[in-house]
PDB file of C-alpha atoms and ligand atoms in Angstrom:
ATOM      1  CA  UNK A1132     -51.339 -32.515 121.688  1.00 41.00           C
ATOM      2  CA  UNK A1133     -51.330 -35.562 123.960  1.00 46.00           C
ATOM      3  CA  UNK A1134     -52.900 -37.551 121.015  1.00 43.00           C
ATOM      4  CA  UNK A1135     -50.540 -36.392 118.536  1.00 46.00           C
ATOM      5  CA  UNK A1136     -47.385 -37.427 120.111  1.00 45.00           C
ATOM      6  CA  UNK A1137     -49.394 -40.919 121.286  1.00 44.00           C
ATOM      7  CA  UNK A1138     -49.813 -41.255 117.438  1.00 46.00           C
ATOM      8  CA  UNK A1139     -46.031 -40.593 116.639  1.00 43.00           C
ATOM      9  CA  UNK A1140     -44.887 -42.851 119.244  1.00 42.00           C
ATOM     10  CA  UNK A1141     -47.130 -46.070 117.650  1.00 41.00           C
ATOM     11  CA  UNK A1142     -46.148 -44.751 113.963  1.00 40.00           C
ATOM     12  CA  UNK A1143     -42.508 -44.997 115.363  1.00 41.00           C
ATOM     13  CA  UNK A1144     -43.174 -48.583 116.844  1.00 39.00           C
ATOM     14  CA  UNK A1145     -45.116 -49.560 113.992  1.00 38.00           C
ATOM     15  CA  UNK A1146     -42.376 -48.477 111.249  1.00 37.00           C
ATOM     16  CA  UNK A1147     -39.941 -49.980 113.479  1.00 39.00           C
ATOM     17  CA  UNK A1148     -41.493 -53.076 113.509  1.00 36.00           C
ATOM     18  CA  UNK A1149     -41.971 -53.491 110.081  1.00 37.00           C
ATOM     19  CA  UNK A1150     -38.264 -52.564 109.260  1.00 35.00           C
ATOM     20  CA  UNK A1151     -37.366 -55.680 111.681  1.00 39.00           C
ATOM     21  CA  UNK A1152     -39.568 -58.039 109.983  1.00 38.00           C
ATOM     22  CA  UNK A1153     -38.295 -57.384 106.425  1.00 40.00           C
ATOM     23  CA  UNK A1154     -34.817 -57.596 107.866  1.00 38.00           C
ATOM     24  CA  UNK A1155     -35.211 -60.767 109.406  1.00 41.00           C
ATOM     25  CA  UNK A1156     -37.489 -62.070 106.530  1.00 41.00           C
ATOM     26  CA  UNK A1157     -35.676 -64.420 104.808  1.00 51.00           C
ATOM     27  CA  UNK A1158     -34.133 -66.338 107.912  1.00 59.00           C
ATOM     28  CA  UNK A1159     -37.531 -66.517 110.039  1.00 89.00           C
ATOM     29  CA  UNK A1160     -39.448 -68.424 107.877  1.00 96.00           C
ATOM     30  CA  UNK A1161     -39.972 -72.018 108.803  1.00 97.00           C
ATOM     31  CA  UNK A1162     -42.670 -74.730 109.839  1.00 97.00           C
ATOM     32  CA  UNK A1163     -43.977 -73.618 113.668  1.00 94.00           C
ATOM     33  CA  UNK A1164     -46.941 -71.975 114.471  1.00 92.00           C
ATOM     34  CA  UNK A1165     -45.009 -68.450 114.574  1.00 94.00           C
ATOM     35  CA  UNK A1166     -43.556 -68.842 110.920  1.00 96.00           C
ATOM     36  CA  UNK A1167     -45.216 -71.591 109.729  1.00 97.00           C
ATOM     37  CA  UNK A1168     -46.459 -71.817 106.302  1.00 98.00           C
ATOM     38  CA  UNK A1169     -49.906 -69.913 107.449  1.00 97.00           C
ATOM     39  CA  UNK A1170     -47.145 -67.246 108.101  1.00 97.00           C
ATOM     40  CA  UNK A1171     -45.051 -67.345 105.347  1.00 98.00           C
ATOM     41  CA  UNK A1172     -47.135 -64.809 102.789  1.00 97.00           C
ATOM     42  CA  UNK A1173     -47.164 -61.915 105.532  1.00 96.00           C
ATOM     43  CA  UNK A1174     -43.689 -62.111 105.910  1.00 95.00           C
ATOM     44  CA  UNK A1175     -42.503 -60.703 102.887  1.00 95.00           C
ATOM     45  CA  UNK A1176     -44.201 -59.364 100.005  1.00 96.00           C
ATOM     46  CA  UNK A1177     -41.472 -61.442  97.895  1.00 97.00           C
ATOM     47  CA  UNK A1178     -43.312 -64.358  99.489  1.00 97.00           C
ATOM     48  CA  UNK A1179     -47.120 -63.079  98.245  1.00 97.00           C
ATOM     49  CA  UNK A1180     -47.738 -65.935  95.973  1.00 98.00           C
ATOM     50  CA  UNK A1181     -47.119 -68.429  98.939  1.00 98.00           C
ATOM     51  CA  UNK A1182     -51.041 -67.260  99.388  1.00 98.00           C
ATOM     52  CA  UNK A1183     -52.169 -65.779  95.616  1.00 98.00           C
ATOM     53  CA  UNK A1184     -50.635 -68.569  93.687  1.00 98.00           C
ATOM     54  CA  UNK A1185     -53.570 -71.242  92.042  1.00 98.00           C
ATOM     55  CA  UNK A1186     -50.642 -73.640  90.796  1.00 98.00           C
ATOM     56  CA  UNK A1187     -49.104 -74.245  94.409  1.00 98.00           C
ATOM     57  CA  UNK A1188     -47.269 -77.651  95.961  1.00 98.00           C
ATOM     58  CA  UNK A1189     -46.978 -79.995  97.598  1.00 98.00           C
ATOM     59  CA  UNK A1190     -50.609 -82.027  96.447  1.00 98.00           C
ATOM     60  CA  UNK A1191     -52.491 -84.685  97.711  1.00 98.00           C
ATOM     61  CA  UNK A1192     -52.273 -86.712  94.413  1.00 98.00           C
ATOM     62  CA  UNK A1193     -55.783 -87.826  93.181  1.00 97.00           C
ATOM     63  CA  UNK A1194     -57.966 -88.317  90.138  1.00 96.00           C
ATOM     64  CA  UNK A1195     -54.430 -89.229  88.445  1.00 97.00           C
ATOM     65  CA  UNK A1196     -55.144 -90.121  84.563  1.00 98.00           C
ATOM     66  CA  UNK A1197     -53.200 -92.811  82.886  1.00 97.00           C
ATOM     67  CA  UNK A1198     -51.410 -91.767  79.948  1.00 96.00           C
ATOM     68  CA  UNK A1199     -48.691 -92.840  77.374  1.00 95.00           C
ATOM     69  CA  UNK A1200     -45.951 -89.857  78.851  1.00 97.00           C
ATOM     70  CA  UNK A1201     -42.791 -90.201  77.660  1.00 97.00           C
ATOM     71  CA  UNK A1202     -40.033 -91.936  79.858  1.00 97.00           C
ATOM     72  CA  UNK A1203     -37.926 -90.297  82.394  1.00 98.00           C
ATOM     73  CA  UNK A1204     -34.021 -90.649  81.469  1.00 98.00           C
ATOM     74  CA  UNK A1205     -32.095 -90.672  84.500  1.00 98.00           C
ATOM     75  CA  UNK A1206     -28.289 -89.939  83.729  1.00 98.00           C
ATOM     76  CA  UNK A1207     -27.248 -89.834  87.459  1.00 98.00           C
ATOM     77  CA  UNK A1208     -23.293 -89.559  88.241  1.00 98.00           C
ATOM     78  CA  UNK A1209     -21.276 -90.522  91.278  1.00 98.00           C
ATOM     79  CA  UNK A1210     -20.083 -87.472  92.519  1.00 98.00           C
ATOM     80  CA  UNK A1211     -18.208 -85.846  95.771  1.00 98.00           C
ATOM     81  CA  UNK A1212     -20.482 -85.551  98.946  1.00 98.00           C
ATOM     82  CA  UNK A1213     -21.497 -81.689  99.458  1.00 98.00           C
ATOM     83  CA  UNK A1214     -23.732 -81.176 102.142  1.00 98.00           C
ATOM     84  CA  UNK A1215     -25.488 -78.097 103.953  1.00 98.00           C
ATOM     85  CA  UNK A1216     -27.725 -78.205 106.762  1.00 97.00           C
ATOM     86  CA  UNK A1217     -29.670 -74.826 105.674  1.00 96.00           C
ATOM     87  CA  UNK A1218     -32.076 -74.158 108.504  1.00 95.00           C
ATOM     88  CA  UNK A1219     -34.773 -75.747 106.913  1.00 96.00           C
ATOM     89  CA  UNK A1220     -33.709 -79.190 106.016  1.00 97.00           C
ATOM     90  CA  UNK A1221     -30.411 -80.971 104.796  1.00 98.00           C
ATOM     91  CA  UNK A1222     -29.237 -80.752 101.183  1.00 98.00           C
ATOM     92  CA  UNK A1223     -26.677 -82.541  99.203  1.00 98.00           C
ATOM     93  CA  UNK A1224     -25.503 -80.024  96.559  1.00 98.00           C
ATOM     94  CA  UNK A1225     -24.489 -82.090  93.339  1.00 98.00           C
ATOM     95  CA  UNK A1226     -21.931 -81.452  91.040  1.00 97.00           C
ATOM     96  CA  UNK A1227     -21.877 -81.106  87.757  1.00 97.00           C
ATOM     97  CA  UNK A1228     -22.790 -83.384  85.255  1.00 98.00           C
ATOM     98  CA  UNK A1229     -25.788 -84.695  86.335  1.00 98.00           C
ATOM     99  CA  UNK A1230     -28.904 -84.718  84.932  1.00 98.00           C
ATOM    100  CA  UNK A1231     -32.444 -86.058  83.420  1.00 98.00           C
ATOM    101  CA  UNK A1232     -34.164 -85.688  79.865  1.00 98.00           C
ATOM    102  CA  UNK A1233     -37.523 -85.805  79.714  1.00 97.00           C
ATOM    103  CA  UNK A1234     -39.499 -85.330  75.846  1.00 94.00           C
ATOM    104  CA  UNK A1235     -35.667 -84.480  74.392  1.00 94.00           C
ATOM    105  CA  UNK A1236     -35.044 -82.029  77.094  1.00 94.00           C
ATOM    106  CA  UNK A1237     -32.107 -81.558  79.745  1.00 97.00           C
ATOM    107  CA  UNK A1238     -31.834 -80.566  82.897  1.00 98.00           C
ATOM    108  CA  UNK A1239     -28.832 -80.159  85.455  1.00 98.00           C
ATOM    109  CA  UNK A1240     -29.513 -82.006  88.922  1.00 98.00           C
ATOM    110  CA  UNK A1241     -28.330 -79.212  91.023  1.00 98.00           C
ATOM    111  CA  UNK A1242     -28.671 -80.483  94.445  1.00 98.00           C
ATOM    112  CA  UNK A1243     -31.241 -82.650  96.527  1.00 98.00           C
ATOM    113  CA  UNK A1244     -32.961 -82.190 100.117  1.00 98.00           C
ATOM    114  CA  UNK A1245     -35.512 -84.008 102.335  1.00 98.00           C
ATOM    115  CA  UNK A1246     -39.139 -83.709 103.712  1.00 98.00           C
ATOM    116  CA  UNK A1247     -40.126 -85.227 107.049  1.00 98.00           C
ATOM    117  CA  UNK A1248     -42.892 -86.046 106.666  1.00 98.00           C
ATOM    118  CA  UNK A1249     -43.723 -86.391 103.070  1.00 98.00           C
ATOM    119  CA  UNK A1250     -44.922 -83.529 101.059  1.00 98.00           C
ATOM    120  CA  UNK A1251     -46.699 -84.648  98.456  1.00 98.00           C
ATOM    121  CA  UNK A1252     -49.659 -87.601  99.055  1.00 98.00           C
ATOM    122  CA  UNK A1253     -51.390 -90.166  97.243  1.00 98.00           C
ATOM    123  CA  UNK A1254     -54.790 -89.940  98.160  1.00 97.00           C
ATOM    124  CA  UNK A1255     -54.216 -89.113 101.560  1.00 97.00           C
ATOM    125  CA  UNK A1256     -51.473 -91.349 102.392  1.00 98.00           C
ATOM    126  CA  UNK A1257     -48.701 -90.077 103.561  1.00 98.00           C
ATOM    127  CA  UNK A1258     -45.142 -91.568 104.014  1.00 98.00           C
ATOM    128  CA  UNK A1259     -42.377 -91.183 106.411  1.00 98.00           C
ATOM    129  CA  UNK A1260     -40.042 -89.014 104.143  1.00 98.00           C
ATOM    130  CA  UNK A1261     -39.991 -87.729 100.812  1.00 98.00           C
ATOM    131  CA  UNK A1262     -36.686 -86.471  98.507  1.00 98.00           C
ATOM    132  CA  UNK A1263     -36.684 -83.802  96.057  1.00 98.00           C
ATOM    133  CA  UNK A1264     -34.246 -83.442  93.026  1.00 98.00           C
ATOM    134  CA  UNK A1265     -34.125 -80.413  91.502  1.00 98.00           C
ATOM    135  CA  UNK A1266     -32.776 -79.808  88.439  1.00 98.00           C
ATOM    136  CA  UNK A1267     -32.585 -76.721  86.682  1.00 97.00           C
ATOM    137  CA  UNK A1268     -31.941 -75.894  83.112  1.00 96.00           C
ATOM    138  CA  UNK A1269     -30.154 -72.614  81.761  1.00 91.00           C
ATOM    139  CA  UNK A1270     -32.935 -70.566  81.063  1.00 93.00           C
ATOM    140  CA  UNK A1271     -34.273 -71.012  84.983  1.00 94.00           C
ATOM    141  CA  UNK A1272     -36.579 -73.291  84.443  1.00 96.00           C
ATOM    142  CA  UNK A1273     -37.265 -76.123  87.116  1.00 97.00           C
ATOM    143  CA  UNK A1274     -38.241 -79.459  87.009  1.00 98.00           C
ATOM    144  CA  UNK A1275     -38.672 -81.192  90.794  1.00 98.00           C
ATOM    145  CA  UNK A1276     -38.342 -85.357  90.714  1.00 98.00           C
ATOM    146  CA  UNK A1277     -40.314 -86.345  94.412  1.00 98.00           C
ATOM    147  CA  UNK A1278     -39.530 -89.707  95.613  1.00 99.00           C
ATOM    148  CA  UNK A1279     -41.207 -90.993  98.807  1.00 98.00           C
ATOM    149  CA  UNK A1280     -39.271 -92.596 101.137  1.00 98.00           C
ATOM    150  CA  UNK A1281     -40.674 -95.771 102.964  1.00 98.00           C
ATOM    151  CA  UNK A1282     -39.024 -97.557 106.226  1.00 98.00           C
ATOM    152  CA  UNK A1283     -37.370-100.384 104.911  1.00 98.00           C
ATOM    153  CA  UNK A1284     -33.913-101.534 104.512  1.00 98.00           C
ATOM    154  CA  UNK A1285     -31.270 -98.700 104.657  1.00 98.00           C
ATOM    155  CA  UNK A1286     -30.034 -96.382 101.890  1.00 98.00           C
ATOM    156  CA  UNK A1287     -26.684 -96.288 100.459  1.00 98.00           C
ATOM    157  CA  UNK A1288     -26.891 -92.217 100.353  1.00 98.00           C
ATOM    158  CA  UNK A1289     -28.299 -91.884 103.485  1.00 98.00           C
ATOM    159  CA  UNK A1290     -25.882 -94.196 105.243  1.00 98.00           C
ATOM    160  CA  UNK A1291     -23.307 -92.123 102.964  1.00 98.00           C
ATOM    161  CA  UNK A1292     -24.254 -88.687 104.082  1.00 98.00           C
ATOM    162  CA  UNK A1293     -25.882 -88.801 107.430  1.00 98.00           C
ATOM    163  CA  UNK A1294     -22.529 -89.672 109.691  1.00 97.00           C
ATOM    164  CA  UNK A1295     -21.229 -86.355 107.867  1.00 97.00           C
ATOM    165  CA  UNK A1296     -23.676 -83.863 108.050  1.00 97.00           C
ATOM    166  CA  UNK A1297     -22.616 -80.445 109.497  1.00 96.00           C
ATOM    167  CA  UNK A1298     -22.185 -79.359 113.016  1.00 93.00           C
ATOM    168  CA  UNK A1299     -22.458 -75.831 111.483  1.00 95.00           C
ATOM    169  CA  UNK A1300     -26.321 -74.283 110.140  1.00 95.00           C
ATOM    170  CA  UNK A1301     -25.720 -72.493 106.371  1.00 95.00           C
ATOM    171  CA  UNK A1302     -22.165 -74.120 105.642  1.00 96.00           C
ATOM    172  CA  UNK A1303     -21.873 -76.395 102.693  1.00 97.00           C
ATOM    173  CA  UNK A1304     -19.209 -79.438 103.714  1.00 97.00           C
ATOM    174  CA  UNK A1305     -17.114 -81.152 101.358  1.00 97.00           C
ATOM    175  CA  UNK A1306     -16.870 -84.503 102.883  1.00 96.00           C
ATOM    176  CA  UNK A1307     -13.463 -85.864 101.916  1.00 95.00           C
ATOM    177  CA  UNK A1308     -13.037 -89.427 100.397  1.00 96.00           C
ATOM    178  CA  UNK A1309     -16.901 -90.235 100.267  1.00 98.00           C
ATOM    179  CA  UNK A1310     -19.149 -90.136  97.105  1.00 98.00           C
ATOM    180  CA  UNK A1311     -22.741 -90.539  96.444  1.00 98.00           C
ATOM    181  CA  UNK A1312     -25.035 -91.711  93.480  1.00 98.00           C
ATOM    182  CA  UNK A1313     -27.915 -89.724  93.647  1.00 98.00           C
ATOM    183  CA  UNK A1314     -29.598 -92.746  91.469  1.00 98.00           C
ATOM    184  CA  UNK A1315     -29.484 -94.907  94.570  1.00 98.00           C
ATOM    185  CA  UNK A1316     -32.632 -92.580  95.606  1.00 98.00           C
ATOM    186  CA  UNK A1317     -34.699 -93.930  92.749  1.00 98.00           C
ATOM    187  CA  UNK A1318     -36.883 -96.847  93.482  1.00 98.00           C
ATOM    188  CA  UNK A1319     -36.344 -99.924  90.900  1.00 97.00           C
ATOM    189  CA  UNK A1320     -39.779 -98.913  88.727  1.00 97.00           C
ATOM    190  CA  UNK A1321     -39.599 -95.654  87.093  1.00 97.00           C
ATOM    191  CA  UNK A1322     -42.985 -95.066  86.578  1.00 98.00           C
ATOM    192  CA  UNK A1323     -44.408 -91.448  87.401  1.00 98.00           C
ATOM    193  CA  UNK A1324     -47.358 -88.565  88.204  1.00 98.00           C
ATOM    194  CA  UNK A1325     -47.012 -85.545  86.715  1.00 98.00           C
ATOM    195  CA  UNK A1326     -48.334 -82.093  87.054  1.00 98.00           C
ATOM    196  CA  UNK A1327     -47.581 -78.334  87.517  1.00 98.00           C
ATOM    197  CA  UNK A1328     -46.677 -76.979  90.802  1.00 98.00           C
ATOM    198  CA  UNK A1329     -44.390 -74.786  92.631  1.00 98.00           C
ATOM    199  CA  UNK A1330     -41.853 -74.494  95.121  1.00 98.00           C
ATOM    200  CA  UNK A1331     -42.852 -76.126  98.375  1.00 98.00           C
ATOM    201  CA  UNK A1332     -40.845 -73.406 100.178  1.00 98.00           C
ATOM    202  CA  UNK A1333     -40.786 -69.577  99.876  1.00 97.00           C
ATOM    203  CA  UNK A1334     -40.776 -68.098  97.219  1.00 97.00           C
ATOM    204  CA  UNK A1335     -43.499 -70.506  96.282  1.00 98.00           C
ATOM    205  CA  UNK A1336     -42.610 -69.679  92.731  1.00 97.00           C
ATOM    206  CA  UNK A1337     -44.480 -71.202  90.304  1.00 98.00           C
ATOM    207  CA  UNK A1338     -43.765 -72.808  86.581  1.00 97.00           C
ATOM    208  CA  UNK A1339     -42.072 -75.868  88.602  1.00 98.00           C
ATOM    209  CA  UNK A1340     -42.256 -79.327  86.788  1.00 98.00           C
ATOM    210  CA  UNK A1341     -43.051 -81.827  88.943  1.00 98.00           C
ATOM    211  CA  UNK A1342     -42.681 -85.899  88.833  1.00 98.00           C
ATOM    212  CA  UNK A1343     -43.421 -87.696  91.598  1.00 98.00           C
ATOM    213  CA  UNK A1344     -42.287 -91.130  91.164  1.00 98.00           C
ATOM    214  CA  UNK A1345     -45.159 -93.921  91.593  1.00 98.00           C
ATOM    215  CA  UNK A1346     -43.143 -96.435  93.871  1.00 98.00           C
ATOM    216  CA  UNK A1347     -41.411 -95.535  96.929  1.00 98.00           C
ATOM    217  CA  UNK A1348     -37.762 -96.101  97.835  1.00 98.00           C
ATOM    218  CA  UNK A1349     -36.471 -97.935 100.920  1.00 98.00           C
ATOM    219  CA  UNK A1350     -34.812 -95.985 103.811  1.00 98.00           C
ATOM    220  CA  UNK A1351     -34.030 -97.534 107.284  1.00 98.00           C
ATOM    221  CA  UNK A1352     -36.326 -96.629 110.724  1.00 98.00           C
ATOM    222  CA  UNK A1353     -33.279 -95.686 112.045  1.00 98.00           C
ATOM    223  CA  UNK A1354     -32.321 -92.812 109.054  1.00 98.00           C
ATOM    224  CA  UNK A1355     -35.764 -91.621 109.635  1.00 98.00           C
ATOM    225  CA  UNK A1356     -35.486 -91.032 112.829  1.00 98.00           C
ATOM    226  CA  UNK A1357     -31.646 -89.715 112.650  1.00 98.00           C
ATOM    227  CA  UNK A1358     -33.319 -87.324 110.200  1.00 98.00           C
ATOM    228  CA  UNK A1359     -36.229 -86.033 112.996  1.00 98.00           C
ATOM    229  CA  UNK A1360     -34.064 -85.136 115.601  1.00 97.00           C
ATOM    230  CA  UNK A1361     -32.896 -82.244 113.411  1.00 97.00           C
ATOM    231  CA  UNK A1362     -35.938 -81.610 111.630  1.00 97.00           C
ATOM    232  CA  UNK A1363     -39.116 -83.422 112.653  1.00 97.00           C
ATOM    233  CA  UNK A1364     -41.418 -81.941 110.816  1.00 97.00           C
ATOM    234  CA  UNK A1365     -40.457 -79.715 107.946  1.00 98.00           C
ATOM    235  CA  UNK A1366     -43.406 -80.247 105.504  1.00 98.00           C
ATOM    236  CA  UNK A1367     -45.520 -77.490 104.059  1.00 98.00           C
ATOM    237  CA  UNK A1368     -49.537 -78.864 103.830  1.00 98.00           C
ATOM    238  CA  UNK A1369     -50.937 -79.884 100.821  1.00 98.00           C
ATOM    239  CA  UNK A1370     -52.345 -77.265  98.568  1.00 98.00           C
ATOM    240  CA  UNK A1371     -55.422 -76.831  96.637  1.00 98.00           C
ATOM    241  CA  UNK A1372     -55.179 -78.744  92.994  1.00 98.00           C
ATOM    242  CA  UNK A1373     -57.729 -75.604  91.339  1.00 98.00           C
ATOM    243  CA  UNK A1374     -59.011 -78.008  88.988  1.00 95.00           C
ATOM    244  CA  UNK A1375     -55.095 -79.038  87.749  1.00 97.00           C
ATOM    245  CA  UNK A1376     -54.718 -81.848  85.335  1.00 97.00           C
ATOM    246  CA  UNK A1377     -52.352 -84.830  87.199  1.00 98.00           C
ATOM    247  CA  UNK A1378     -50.902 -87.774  84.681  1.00 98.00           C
ATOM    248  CA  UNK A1379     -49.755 -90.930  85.420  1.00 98.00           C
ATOM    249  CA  UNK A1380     -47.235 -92.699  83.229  1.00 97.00           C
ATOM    250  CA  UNK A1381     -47.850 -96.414  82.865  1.00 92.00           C
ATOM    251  CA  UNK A1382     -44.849 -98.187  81.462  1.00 75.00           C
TER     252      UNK A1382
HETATM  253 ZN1  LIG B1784     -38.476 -79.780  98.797  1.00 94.54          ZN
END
């Protein structure tokens, strides 16, 4: 008798516990030890392939072959600054209009966000920061451009945008009277890796595009470290390449 009710109680607890965790799923993920990326599977089975997946990112970049890959067209607009500080790092959300072809296809820039420190390496080295564009084309699928970010001189987005980030966490802000060119993110050479990946956050969904740009662009010391004192370190490890092909364009 004593045992059965002992049992009911840590059933009760158990399923309680369980309940709280899905609840709270998609907020609690982030880069600690508690719900780090170790973490980030268990948390919710939507999240499984953050631990099953073979084709996962970010990548320490090695064994790149050269190859003739087709160029990269950037068609990069001005547009209105739209920023949200989402919990896990800040975004600029990009209007329409915006976009890249790559081998006669199109797709949408959709918004940008940063890593600190970088996500993706080249053979071992890692850099201070690292920007991701995603763009996504109707039928859903992504294509990620990576762009390190070295200290250097300052960046015109960065000096744009970081004065007017929000005070609020998961509230996009239209900053009156101040546009940005996302193209001011891409260094002068437009020269590329590429290889399959995923999303660098949960989901971890797979089928992502990614280019990685060869060269890095310049970013001040002091919009790196503007940059830490919200998030300091909000980059997931590298992942396992499985054996995945990696080009490098040369021209
Ligand atoms: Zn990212």
């Amino acid at each position: 008798m004593r045992l059965s009710i002992l049992r009911l109680i840590t059933a009760l607890i158990t399923g309680f516990g369980v309940q709280f965790a899905f609840g709270q799923a998609n907020h609690a993920w982030g880069y600690d030890k508690e719900h780090g990326p170790a973490k980030w599977a268990g948390m919710d089975p939507a999240f499984s392939t953050c631990d099953t997946g073979r084709l996962q990112s970010p990548i320490d970049i090695t064994g790149a072959v050269k190859e003739k890959l087709p160029e990269i067209e950037f068609n990069y607009h001005p547009a209105p600054l739209k920023v949200i500080d989402n919990g896990h790092s800040i975004q600029v959300n990009y209007t329409e209009g915006s976009f890249i072809t790559v081998s006669g296809q199109t797709y949408p820039l959709i918004q940008f966000h940063f890593h600190r420190p970088s996500e993706n390496m080249y053979n071992g080295k890692q850099y201070p920061m690292e920007v991701h564009l995603v763009h996504r084309r109707a039928d859903g699928h992504l294509a990620v451009v990576g762009v390190w970010l070295a200290a250097g001189k300052p960046n015109p987005v960065l000096e744009a945008a970081w004065p007017n980030l929000p005070k609020e966490k998961g509230k996009e802000v239209t900053v009156p009277g101040v546009t940005i060119d996302a193209s001011q993110l891409l260094p002068a050479q437009r020269t590329y890796y590429s290889f399959v990946g995923s999303l660098t956050t949960p989901p971890c969904s797979e089928g992502v595009h990614w280019f990685v740009m060869k060269e890095a662009t310049s970013v001040s010391q002091a919009e790196i470290a503007q940059f830490s004192k919200l998030y300091p370190d909000d980059a997931r490890p590298t992942q396992p390449l499985n054996n995945r092909p990696i080009s490098e364009s040369t021209q």
